Short mmCIF file of C-alpha atoms in Angstrom, two decimals:
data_model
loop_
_atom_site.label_atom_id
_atom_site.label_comp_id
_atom_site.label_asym_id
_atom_site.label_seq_id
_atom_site.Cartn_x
_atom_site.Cartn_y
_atom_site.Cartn_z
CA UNK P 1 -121.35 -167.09 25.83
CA UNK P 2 -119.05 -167.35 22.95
CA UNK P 3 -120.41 -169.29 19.66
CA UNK P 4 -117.16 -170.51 18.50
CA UNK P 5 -114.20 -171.03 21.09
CA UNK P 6 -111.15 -172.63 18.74
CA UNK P 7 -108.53 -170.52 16.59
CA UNK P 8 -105.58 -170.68 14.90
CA UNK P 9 -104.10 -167.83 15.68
CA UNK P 10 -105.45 -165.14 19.12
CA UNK P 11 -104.67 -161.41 19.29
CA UNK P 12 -105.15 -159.86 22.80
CA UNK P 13 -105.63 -156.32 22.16
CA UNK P 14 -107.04 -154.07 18.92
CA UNK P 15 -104.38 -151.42 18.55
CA UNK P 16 -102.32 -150.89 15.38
CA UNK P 17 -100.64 -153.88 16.15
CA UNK P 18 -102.77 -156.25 16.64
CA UNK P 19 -105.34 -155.65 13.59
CA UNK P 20 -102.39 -155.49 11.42
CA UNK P 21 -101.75 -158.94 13.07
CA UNK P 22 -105.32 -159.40 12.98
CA UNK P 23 -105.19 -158.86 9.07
CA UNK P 24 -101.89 -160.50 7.97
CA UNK P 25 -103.15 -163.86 9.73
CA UNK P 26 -106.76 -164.24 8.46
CA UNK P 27 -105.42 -163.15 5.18
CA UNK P 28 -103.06 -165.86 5.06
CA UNK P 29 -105.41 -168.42 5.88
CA UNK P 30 -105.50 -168.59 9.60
CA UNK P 31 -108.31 -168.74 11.90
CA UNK P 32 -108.06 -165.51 13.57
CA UNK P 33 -109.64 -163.81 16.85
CA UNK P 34 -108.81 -160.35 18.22
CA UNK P 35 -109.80 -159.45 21.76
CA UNK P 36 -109.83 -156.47 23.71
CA UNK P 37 -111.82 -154.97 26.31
CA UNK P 38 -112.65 -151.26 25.09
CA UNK P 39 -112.71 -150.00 21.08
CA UNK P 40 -110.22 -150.80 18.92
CA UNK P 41 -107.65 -147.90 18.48
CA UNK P 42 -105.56 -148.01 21.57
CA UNK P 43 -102.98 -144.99 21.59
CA UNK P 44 -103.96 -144.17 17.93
CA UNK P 45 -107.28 -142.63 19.42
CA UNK P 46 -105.32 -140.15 21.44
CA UNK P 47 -104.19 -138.85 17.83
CA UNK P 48 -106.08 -135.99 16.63
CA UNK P 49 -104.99 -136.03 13.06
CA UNK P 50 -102.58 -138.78 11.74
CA UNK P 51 -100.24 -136.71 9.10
CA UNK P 52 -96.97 -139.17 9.28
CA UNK P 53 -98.25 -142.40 8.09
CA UNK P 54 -96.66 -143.14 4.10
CA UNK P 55 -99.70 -144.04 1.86
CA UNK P 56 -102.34 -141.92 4.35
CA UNK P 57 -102.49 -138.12 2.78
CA UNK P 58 -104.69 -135.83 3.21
CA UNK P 59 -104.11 -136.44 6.90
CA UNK P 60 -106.89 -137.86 8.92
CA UNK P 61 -108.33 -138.66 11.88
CA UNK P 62 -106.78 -141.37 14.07
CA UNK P 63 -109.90 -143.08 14.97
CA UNK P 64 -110.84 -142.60 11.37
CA UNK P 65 -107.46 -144.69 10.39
CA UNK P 66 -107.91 -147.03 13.26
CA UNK P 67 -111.48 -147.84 12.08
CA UNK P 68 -110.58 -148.67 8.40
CA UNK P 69 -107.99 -150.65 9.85
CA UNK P 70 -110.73 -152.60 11.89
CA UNK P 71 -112.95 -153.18 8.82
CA UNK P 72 -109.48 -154.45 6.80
CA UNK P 73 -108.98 -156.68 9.46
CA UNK P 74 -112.41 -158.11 9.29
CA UNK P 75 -112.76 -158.29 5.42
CA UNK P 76 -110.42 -161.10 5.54
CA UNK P 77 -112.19 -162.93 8.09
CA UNK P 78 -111.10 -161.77 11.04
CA UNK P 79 -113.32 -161.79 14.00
CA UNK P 80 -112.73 -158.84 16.90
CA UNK P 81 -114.86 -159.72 20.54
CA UNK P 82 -114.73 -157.39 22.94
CA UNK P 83 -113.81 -159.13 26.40
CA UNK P 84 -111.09 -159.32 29.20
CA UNK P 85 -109.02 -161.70 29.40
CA UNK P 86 -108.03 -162.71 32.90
CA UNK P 87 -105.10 -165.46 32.23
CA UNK P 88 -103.09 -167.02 29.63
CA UNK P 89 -101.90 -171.04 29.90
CA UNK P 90 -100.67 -173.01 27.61
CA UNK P 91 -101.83 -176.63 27.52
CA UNK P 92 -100.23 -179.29 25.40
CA UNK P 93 -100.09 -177.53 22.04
CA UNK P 94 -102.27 -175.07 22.56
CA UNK P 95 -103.14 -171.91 24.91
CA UNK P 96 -106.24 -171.51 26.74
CA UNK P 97 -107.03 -167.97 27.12
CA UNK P 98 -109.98 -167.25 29.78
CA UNK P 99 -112.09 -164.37 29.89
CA UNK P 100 -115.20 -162.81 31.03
CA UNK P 101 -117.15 -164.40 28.54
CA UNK P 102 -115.64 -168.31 28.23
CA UNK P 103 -112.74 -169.73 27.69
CA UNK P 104 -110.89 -169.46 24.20
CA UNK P 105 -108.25 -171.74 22.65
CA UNK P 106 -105.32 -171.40 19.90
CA UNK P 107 -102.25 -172.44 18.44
CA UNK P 108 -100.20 -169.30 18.63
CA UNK P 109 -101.03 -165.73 20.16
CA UNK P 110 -99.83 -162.05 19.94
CA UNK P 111 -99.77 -160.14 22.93
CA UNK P 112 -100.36 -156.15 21.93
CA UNK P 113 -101.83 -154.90 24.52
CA UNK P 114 -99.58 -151.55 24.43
CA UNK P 115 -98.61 -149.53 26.84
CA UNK P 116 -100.51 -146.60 28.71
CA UNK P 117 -98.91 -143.31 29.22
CA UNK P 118 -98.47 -142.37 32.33
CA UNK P 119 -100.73 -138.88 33.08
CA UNK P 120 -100.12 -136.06 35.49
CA UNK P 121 -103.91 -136.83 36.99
CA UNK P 122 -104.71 -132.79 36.89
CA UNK P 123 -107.57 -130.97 35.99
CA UNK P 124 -108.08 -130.15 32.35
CA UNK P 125 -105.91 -133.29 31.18
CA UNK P 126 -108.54 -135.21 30.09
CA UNK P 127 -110.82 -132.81 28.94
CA UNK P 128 -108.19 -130.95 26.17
CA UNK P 129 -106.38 -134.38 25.23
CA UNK P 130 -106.42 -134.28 21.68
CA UNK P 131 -106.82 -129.99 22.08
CA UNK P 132 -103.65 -128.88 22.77
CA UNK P 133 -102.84 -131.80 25.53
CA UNK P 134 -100.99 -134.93 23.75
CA UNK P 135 -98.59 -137.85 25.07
CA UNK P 136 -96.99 -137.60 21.03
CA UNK P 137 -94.52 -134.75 20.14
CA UNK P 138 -93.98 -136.43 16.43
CA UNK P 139 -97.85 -137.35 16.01
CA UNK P 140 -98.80 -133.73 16.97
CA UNK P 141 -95.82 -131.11 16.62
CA UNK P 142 -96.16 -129.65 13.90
CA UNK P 143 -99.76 -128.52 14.58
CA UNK P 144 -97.85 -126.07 16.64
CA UNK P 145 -95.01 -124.34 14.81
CA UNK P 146 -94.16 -120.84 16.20
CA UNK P 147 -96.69 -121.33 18.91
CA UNK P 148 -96.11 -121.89 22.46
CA UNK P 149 -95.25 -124.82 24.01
CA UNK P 150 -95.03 -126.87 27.36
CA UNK P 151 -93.09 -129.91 28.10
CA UNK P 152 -93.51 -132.03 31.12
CA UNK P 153 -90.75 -134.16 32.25
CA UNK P 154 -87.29 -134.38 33.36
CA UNK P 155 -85.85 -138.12 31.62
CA UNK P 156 -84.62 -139.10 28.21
CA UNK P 157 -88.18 -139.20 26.66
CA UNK P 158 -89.19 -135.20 27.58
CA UNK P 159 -85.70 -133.76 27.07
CA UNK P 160 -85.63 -136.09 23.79
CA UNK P 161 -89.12 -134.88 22.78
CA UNK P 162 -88.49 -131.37 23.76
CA UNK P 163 -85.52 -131.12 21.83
CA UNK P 164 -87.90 -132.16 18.47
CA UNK P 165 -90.36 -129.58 19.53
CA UNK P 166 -87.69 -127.22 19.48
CA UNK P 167 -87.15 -127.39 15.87
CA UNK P 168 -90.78 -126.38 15.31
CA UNK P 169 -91.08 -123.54 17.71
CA UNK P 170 -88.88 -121.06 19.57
CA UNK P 171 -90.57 -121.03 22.91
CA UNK P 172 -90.24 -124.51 24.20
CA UNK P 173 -90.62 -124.76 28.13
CA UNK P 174 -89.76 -127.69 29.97
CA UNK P 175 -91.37 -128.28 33.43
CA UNK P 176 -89.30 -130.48 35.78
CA UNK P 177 -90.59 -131.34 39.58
CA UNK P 178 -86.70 -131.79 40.69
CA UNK P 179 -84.02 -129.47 40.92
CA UNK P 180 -81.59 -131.15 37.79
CA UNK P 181 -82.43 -133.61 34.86
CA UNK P 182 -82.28 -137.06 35.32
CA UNK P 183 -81.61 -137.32 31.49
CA UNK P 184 -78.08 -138.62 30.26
CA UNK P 185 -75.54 -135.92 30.61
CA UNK P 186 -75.48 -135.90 26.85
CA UNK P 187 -78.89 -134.90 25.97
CA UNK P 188 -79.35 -132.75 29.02
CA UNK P 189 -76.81 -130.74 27.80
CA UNK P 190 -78.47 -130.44 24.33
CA UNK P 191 -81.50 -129.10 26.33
CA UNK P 192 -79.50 -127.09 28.43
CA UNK P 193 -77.76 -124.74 25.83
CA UNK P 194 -80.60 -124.72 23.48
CA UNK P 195 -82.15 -121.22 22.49
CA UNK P 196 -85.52 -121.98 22.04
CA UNK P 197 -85.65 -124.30 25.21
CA UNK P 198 -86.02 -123.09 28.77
CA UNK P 199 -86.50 -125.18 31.99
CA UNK P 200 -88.51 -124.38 34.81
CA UNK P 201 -86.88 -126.64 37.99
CA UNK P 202 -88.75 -127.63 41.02
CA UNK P 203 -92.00 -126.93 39.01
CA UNK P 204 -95.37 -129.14 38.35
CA UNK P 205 -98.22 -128.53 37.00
CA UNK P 206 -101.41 -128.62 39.02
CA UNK P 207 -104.38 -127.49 35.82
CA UNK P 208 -104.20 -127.19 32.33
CA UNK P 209 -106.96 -124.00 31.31
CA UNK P 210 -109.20 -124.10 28.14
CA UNK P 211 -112.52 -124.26 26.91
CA UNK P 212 -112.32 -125.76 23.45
CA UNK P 213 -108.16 -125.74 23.42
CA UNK P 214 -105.37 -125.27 25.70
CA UNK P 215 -105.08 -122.05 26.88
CA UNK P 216 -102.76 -121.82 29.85
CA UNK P 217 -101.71 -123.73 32.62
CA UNK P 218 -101.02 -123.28 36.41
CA UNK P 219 -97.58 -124.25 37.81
CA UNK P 220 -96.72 -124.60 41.21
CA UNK P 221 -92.89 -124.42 43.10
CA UNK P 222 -92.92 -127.37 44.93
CA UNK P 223 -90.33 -125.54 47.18
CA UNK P 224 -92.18 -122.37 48.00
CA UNK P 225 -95.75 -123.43 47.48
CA UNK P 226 -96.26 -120.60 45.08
CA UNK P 227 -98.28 -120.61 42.39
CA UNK P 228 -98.02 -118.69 38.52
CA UNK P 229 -100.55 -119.15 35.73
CA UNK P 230 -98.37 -119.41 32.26
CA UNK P 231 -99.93 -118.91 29.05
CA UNK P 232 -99.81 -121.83 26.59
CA UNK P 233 -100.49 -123.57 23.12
CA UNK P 234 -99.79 -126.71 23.78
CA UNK P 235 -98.45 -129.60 26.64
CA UNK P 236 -96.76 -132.39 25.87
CA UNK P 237 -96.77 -134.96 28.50
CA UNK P 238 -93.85 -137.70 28.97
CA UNK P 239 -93.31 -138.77 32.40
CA UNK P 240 -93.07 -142.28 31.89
CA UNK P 241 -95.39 -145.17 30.04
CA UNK P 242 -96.86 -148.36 31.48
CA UNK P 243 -96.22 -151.31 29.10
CA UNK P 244 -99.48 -153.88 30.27
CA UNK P 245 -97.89 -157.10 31.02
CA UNK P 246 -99.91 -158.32 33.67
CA UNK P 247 -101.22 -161.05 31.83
CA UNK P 248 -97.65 -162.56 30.93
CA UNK P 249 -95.97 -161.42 33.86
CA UNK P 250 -93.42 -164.23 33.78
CA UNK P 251 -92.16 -163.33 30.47
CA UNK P 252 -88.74 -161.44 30.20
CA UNK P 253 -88.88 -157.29 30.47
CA UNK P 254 -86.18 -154.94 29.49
CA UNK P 255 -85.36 -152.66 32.72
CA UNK P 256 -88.27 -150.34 32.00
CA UNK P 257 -90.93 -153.28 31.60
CA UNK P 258 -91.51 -153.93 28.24
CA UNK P 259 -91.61 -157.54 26.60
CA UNK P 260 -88.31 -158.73 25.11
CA UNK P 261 -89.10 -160.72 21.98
CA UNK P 262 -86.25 -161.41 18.95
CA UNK P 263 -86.53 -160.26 15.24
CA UNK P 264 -89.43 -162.36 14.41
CA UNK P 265 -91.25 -160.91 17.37
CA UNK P 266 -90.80 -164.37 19.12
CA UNK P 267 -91.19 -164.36 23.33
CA UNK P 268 -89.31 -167.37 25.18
CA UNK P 269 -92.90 -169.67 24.44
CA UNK P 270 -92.66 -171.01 21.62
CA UNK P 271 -96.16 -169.67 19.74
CA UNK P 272 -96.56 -166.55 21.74
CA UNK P 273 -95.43 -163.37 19.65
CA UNK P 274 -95.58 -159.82 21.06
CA UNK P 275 -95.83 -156.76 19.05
CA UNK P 276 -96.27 -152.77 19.35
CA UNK P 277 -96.11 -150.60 22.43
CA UNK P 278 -95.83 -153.44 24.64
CA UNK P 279 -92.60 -154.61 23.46
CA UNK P 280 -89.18 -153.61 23.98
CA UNK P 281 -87.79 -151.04 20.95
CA UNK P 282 -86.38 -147.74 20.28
CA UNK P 283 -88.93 -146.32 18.54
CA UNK P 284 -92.56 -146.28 19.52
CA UNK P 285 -95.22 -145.04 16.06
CA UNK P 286 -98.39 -146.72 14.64
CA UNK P 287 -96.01 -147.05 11.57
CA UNK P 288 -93.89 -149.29 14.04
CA UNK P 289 -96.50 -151.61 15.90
CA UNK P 290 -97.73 -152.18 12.40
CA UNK P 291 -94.43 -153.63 10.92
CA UNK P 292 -94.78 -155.60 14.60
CA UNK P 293 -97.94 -156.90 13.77
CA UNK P 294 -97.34 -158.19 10.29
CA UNK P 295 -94.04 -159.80 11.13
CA UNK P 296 -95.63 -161.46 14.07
CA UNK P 297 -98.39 -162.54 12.31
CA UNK P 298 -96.44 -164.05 9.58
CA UNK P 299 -94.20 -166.09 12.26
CA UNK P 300 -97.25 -167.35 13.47
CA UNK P 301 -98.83 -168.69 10.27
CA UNK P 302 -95.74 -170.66 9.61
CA UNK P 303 -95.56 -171.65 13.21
CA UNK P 304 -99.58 -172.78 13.09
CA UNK P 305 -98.64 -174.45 10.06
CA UNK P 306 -95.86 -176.77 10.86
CA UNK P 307 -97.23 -177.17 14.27
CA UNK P 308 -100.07 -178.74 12.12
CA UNK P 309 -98.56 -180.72 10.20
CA UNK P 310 -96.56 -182.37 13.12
CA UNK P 311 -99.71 -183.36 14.36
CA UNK P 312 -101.14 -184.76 11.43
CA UNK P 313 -98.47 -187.33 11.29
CA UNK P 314 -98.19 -187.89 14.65
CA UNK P 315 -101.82 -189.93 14.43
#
């Protein structure tokens, strides 16, 4: 059972966003909880070493960042439980968020609960993520100039992505199940006529091969049934994220899912924020759902604040 069960300020979810939220509010005075239901780190623990973020050099680890993050976060008083949380109301001035282990209570929360990147489901995916497999062409790109290189995908995202990878290495692939891009015209035809990019149609790959890194992979036609085994350094993977919602499902979504909030990170209910992966934006980097997570945090301390005061001279 839970010792204490009234906040200021609630954070569902421990990714970059929301211990940067996590931080910002119980530095500025606010009572803060963060809850999620595995480790803090969310997509930042898919990255095998962080090189992009200003301020972080020599490069490190992702869980290593995520972890100092987590102790940050908790040096100014914030508390992190780790729980699910099966519903969110709001109650008179306050939301009542229920979970496994009792029911919690606050003034304002911040939904980060990211997104989760959709994954092809073959062999070898999980076992080399972080080796050679990765869902993050700017996070891990440049670990493979001049080597070779496998994109999966057919949309914006992959052709996007590929197009980046491009720049690092000459012998880009892209693996599409249909028989044309569903990108734009535009940036298909950037893929298209590029030298160091070819595309493999009607193609999808069925195991990624390696002991300690990615070695090869196996495609098959998925018109003649045939199979070829391609050597590899590398496969990126970007068919598609899953923004998790399911807890404010009644909130509005952009046409791909994600949360729309305003500048301020503000959702239609007044007091509920959303920041990071989870939210609707053009750009998707720890760097990003950082900047989320502080702005959010600092709407909610004002918001907690005159929401305070308004009740003080109500009585």
């Amino acid at each position: 059972m839970l010792k204490k069960t009234d906040f200021d300020f609630i954070v569902i979810g421990a990714g970059a966003a929301g211990l940067t939220a996590a931080q910002y509010g119980a530095r500025s005075g606010l009572d803060t909880m963060v809850i999620d239901l595995s480790d803090a780190g969310g997509q930042a623990l898919n990255i095998f070493t962080l090189e992009n973020y200003p301020g972080v050099f020599p490069p490190v680890p992702g869980r290593d960042f995520i972890k100092n993050m987590e102790k940050q976060a908790k040096s100014f008083g914030a508390k992190i439980i780790h729980s699910k949380v099966s519903s969110i109301d709001k109650i008179g001035q306050q939301f009542v968020i229920r979970t496994l282990d009792g029911e919690l209570k606050a003034y304002a929360i911040l939904i980060a609960t990211g997104a989760q990147h959709r994954s092809l489901g073959v062999d070898g995916e999980k076992k080399l993520l972080g080796k050679g497999v990765s869902y993050c062409a700017t996070c891990d790109g440049p670990f493979f100039k001049g080597k070779k290189i496998m994109v999966v995908g057919g949309g914006d995202s992959a052709c996007s992505e590929a197009f980046y990878l491009a720049t690092l290495s000459n012998s880009v692939t892209l693996i599409h199940r249909r028989k044309q891009l569903r990108a734009q015209k535009a940036v298909a035809e950037k893929i298209l006529t590029h030298p160091n990019i070819t595309v493999r149609y009607n193609s999808v790959i069925k195991k990624i091969n390696g002991k300690d890194k990615v070695e090869s992979v196996v495609l098959e036609n998925v018109e003649t049934n045939e199979d070829v085994e391609l050597p590899t350094d590398a496969v990126f993977i970007f068919i598609g994220m899953n923004p998790r919602t399911d807890l404010v499902a009644m909130l509005p979504k952009d046409e791909s899912g994600y949360l729309i909030t305003n500048y301020k990170m503000e959702t239609l209910v007044p007091g509920m924020y959303a920041a990071g992966d989870v939210r609707a934006k053009p750009f998707r980097q720890i760097i990003t759902a950082s900047s989320d997570g502080a702005i959010a945090a600092h709407q909610a301390h004002e918001y907690v604040n005159t929401l305070k005061a308004k009740m003080g001279a109500a009585k």
